[in-house]
CSV table of C-alpha atoms in Angstrom, one decimal:
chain,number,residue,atom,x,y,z
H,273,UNK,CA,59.4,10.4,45.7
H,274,UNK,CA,59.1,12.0,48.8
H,275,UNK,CA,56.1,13.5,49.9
H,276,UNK,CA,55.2,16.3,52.5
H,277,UNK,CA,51.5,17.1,53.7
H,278,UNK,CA,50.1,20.3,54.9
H,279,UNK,CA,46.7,21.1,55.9
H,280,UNK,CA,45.0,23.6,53.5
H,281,UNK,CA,43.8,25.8,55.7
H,282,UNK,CA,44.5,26.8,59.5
H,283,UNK,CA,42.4,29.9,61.1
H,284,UNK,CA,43.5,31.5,64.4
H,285,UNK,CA,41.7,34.6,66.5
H,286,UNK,CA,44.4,37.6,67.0
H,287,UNK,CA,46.7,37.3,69.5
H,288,UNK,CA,46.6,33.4,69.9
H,289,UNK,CA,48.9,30.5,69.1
H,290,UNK,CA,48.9,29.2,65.4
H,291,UNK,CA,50.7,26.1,64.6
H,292,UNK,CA,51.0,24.7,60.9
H,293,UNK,CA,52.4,21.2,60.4
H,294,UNK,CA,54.4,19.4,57.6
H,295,UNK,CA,54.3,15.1,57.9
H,296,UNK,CA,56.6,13.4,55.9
H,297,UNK,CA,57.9,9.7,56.9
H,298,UNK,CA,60.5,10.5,59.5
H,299,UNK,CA,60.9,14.1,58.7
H,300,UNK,CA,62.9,14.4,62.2
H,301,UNK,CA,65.5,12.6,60.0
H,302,UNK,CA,65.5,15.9,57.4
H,303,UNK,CA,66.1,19.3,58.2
H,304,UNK,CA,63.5,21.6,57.6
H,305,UNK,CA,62.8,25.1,55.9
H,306,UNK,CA,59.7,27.5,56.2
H,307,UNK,CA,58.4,29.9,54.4
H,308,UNK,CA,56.1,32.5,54.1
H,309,UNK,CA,54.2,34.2,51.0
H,310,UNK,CA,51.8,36.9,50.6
H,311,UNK,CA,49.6,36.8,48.3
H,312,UNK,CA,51.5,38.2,44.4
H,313,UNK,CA,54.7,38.2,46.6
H,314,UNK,CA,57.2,36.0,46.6
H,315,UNK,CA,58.1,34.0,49.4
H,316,UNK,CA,60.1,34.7,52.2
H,317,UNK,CA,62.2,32.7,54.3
H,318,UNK,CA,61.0,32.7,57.8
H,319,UNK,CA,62.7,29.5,59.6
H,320,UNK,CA,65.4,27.2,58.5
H,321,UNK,CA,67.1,24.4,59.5
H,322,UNK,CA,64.2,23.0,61.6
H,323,UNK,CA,64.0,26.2,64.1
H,324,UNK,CA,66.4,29.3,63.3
H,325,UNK,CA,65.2,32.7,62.4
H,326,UNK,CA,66.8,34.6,59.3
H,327,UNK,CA,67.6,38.2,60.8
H,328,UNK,CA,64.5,40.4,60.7
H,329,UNK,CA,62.2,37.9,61.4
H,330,UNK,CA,60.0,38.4,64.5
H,331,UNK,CA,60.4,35.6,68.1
H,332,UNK,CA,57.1,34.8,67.5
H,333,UNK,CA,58.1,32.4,64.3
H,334,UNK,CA,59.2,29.5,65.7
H,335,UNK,CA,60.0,25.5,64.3
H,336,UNK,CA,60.3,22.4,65.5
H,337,UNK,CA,60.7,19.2,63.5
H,338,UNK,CA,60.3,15.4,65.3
H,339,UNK,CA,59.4,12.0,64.2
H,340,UNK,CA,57.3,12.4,60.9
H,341,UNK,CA,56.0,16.1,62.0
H,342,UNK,CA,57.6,19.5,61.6
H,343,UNK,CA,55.5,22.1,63.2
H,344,UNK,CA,55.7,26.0,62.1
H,345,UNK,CA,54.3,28.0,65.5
H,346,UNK,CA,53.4,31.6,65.8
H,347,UNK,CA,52.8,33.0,68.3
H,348,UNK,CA,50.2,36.2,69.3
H,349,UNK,CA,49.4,36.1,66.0
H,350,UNK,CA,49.0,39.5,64.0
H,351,UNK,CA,46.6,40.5,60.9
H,352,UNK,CA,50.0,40.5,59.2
H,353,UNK,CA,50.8,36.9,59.8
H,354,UNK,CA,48.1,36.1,57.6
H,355,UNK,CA,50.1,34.1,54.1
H,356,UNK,CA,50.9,30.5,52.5
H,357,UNK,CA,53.5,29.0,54.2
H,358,UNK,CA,55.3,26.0,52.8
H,359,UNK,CA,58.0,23.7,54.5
H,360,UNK,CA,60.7,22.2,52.4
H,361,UNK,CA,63.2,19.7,52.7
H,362,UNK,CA,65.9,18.2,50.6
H,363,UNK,CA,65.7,13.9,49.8
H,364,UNK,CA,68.3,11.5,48.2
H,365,UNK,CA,65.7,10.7,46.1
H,366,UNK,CA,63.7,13.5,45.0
H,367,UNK,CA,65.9,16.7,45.6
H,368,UNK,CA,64.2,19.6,46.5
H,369,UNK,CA,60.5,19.1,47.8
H,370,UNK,CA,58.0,21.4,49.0
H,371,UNK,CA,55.1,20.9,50.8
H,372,UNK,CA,51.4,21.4,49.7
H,373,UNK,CA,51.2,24.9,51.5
H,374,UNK,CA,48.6,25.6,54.5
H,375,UNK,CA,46.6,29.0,54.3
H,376,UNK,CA,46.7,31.0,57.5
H,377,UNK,CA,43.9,33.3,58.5
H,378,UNK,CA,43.3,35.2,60.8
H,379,UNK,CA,39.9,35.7,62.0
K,233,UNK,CA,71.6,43.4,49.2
K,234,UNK,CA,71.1,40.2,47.9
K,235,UNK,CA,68.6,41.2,44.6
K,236,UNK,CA,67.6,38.4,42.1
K,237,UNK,CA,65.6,39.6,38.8
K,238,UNK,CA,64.1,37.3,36.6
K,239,UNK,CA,63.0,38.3,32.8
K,240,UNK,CA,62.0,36.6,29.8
K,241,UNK,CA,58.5,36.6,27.7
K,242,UNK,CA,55.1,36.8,29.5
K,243,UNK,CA,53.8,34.8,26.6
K,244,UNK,CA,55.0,31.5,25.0
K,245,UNK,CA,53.1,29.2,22.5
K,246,UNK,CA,52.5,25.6,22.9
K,247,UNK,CA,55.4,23.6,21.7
K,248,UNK,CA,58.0,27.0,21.7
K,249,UNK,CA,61.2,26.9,24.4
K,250,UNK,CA,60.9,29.4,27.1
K,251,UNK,CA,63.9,31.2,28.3
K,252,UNK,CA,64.4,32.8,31.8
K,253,UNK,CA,67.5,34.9,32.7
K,254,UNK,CA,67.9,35.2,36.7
K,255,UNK,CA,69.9,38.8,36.6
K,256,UNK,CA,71.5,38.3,40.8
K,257,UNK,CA,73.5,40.7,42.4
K,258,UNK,CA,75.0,41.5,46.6
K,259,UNK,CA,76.8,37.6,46.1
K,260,UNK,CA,79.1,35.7,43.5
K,261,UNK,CA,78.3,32.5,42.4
K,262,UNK,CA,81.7,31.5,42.0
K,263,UNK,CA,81.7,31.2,45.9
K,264,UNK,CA,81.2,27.8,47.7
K,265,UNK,CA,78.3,27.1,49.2
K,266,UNK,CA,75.8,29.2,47.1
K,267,UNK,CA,73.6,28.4,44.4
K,268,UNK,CA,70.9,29.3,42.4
K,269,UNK,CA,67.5,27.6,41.7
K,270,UNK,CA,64.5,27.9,39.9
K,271,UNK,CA,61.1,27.5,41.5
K,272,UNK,CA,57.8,27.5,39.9
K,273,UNK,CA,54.4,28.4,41.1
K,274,UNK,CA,50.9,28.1,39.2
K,275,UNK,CA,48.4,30.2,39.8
K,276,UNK,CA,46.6,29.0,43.1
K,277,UNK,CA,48.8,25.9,43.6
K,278,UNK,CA,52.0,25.3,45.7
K,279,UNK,CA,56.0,25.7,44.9
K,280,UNK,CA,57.6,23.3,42.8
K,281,UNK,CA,61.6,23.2,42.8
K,282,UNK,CA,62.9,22.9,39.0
K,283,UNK,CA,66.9,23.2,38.7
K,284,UNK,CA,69.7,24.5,40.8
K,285,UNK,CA,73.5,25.2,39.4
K,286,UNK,CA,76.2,25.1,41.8
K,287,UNK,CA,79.5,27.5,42.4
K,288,UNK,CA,81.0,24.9,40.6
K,289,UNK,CA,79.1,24.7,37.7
K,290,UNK,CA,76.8,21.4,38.9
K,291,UNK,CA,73.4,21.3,38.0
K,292,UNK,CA,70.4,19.5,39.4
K,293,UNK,CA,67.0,18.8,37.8
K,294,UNK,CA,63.5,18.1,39.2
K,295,UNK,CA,63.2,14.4,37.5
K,296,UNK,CA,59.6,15.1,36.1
K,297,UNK,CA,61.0,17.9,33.9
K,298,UNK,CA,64.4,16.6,33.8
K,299,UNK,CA,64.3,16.0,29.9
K,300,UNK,CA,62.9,19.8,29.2
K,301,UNK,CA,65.2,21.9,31.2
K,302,UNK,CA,68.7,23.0,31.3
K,303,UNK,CA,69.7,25.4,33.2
K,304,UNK,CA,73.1,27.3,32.6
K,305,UNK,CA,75.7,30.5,34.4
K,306,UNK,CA,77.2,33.6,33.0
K,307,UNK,CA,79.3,34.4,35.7
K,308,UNK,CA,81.0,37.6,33.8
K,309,UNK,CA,77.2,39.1,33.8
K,310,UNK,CA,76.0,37.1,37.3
K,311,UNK,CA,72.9,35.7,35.4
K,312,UNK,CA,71.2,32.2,35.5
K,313,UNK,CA,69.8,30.9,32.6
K,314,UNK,CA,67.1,28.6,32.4
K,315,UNK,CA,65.1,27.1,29.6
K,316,UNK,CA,62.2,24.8,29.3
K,317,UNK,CA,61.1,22.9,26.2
K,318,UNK,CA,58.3,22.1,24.5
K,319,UNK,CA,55.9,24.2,26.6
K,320,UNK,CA,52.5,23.6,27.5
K,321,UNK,CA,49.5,24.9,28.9
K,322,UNK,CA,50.1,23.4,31.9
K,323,UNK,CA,53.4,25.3,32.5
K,324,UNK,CA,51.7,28.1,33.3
K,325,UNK,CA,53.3,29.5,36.0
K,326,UNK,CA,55.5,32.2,37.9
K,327,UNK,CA,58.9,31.2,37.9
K,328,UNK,CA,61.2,32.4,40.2
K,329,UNK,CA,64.9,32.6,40.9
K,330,UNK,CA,66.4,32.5,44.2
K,331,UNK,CA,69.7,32.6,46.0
K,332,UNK,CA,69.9,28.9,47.3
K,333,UNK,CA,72.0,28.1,50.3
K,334,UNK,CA,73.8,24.8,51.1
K,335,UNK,CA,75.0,23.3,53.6
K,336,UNK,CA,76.0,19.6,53.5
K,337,UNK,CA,73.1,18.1,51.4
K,338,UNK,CA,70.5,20.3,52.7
K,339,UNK,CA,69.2,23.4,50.6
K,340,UNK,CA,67.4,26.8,51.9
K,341,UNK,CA,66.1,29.6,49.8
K,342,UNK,CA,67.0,32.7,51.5
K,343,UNK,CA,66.2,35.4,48.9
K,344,UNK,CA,64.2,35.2,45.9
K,345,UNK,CA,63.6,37.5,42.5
K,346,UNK,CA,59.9,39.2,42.5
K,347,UNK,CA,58.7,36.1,39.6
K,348,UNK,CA,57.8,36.3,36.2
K,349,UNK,CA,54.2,35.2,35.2
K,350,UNK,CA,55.1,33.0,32.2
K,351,UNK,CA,51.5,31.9,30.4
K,352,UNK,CA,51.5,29.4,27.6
K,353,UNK,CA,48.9,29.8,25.1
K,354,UNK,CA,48.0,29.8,21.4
């Protein structure tokens, strides 16, 4: 089956640059989807296919997806940014998969 | 407005079937390229996908549960039905519905019902 890793946890000062990863073996082969959730919300869509922006969601989301790393970046990072977010991608072999989910705080 | 709603008990016993009705409105299902999916959450762990029906009446599994679920349409009352054998413990979980997207092979989940906390115990 195929897998994708996230770091548990990724911390960031206000108004600085985070960047959340997602490895899976040649992941730049894949498209990939990100999203965000709040804690008791559900999640929310916030990239997809590898780097586009669903309407209402801020320039400073951005994606990027190479080799066997997608990247998730946000930029000036707000109190507001703080969430799980997951990537996701779609296999031959195992359908739907989601990542681990990384924690974002902001200090 | 794209809305899903998902309802169905808040308690199931070990062994019982659990059934989830995804109540969508603001799209059809009847339309190419849209689908619906289940995803499932436990508490303090990550998403895991479970079943997606297509416009055409297709349905996927997740191969770990693939035995236990089925997942069905009522396109006259735009709901999604899903239901899960032989719960366990270990199924306890929000489930969510959400509006899936496709395009070629590639699936995105681009609006999603608030979850239902579904806990299995005696």
């Amino acid at each position: 089956s195929f897998v994708l890793t996230q770091s548990p946890s990724v911390s960031v000062a206000p108004g600085k640059t985070a960047r959340i990863t997602c490895g899976g073996y040649d992941i730049g082969g894949k498209v990939v989807h990100w999203y965000q959730q709040k804690p008791g919300q559900a999640p929310v869509l916030v990239i997809y296919y590898d780097s586009n922006r669903p309407s209402g969601i801020p320039e400073r989301f951005s994606g990027s997806n190479s080799g066997n790393t997608a990247t998730l970046t946000i930029s000036s990072v707000e109190a507001g940014d703080e969430a799980d977010y997951y990537c996701q991608v779609w296999d031959s072999t195992s359908d739907v998969v989601f990542g681990g989910g990384t924690k974002l705080t902001v200090l | 407005q794209v809305t899903l709603r998902e309802s169905g008990p808040a308690l199931v016993k070990p062994t019982q079937t659990l059934t989830l009705t995804c109540t969508f409105s603001g799209f059809a299902l009847n339309s190419g390229g849209v689908c619906v999916s289940w995803v499932r959450q436990p508490p303090g762990k990550a998403l895991e996908w479970l079943a997606r029906i297509h416009w055409d009446d297709e349905k996927f599994y997740t191969t770990s549960l693939k035995t236990r679920l089925t997942i069905s349409q009522d396109t006259s009352k735009n709901q999604v039905v899903l239901t899960m054998t032989n719960m366990d413990p270990v199924d306890t979980a929000t489930y969510y519905c959400a509006r899936t997207m496709v395009a070629g092979p590639n699936y995105s989940f681009d609006s999603w019902g608030q979850g239902t906390l579904v806990t299995v115990a005696s």
